[in-house]
PDB file of C-alpha atoms in Angstrom:
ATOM      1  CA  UNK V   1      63.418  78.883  61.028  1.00  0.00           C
ATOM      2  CA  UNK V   2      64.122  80.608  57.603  1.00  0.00           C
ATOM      3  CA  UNK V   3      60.950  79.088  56.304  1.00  0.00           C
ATOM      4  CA  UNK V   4      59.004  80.578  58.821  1.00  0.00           C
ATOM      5  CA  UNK V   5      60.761  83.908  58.634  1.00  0.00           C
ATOM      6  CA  UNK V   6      59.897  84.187  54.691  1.00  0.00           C
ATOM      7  CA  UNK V   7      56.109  82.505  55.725  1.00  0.00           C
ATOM      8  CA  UNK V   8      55.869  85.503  58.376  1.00  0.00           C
ATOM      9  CA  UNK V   9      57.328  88.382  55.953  1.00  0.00           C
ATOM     10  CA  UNK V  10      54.699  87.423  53.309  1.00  0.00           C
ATOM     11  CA  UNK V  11      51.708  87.359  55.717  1.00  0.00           C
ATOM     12  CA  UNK V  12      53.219  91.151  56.444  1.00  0.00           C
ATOM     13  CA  UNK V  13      52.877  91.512  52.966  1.00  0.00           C
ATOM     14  CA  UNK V  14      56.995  92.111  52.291  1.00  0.00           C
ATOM     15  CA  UNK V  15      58.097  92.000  48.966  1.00  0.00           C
ATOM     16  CA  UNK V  16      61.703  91.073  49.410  1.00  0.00           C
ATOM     17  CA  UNK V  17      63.655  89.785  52.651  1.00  0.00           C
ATOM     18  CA  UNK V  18      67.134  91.204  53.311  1.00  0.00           C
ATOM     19  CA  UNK V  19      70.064  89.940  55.578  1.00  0.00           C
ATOM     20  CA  UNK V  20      73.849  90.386  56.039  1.00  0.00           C
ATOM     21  CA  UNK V  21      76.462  87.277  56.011  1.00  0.00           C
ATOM     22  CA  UNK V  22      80.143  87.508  57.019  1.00  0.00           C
ATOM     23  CA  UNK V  23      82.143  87.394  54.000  1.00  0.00           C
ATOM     24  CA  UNK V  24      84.312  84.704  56.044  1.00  0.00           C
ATOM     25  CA  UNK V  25      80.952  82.751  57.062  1.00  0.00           C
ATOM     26  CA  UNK V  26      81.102  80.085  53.623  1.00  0.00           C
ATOM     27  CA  UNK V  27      78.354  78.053  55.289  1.00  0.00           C
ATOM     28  CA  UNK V  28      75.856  80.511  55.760  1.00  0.00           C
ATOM     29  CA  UNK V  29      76.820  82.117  52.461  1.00  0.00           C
ATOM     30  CA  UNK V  30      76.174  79.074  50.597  1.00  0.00           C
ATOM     31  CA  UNK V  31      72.958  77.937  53.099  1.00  0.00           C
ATOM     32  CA  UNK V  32      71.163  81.424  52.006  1.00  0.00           C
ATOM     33  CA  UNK V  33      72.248  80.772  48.455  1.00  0.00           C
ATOM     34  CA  UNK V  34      70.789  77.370  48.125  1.00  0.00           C
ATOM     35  CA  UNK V  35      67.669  78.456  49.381  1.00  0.00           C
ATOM     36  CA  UNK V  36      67.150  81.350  46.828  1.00  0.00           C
ATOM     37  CA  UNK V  37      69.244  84.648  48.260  1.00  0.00           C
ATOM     38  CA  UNK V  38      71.384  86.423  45.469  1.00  0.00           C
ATOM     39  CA  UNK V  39      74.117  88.639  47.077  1.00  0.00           C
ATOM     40  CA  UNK V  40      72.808  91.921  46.503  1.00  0.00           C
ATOM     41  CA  UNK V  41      76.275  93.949  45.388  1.00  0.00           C
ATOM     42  CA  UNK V  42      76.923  95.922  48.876  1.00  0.00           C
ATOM     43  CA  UNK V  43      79.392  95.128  51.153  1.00  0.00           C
ATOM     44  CA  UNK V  44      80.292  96.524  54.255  1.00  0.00           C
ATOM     45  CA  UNK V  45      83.780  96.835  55.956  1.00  0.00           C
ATOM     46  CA  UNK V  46      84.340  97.096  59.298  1.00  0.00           C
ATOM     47  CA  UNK V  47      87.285  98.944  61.010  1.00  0.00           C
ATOM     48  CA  UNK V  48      89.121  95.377  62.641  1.00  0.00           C
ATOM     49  CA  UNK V  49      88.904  93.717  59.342  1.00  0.00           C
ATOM     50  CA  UNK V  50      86.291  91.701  57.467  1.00  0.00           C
ATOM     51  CA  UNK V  51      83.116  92.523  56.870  1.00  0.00           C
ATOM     52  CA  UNK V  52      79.902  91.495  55.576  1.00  0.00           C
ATOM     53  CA  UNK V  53      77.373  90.977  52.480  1.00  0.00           C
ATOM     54  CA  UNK V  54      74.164  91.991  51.585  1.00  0.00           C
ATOM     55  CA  UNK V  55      71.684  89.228  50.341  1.00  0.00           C
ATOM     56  CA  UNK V  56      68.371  89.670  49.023  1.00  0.00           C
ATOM     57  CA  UNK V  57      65.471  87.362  48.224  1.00  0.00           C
ATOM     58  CA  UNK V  58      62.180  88.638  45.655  1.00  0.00           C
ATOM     59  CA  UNK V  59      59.385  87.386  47.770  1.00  0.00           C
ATOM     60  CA  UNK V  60      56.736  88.132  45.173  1.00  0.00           C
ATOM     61  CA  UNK V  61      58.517  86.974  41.955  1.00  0.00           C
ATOM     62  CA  UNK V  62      58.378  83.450  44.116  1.00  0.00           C
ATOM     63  CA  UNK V  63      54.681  83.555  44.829  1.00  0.00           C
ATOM     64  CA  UNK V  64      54.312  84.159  40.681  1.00  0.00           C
ATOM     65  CA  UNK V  65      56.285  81.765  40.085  1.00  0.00           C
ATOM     66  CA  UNK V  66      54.148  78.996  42.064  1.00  0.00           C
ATOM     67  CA  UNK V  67      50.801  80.455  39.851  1.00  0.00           C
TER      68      UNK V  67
END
């Protein structure tokens, strides 16, 4: 599914691909990491406690890379 999310976002030309993970979600922090997303330095902190992460992922410094 994540594949095909990035394969979509690059036909739509998109340089980058953006998403939020709970900062108590480990798994999905570390699935996103593994497969390229660097956290992207903003948080955000909800009013009940906890919060989430920004991650990021250069779409076009990939597609060099591959050259």
């Amino acid at each position: 599914l994540l594949q095909a999310a990035e394969s979509w976002a690059r036909a739509m030309g998109c340089p980058q691909v953006e998403l939020w993970a709970s900062f108590t979600n480990e798994r999905a922090r570390r699935f996103y990491q593994r497969h390229g997303y660097v956290p992207a330095g903003v948080d955000e902190h909800w009013d009940r406690g906890g919060g989430s992460s920004l991650f990021h992922k250069d779409l076009e410094s990939e597609v060099r890379a591959s050259d």
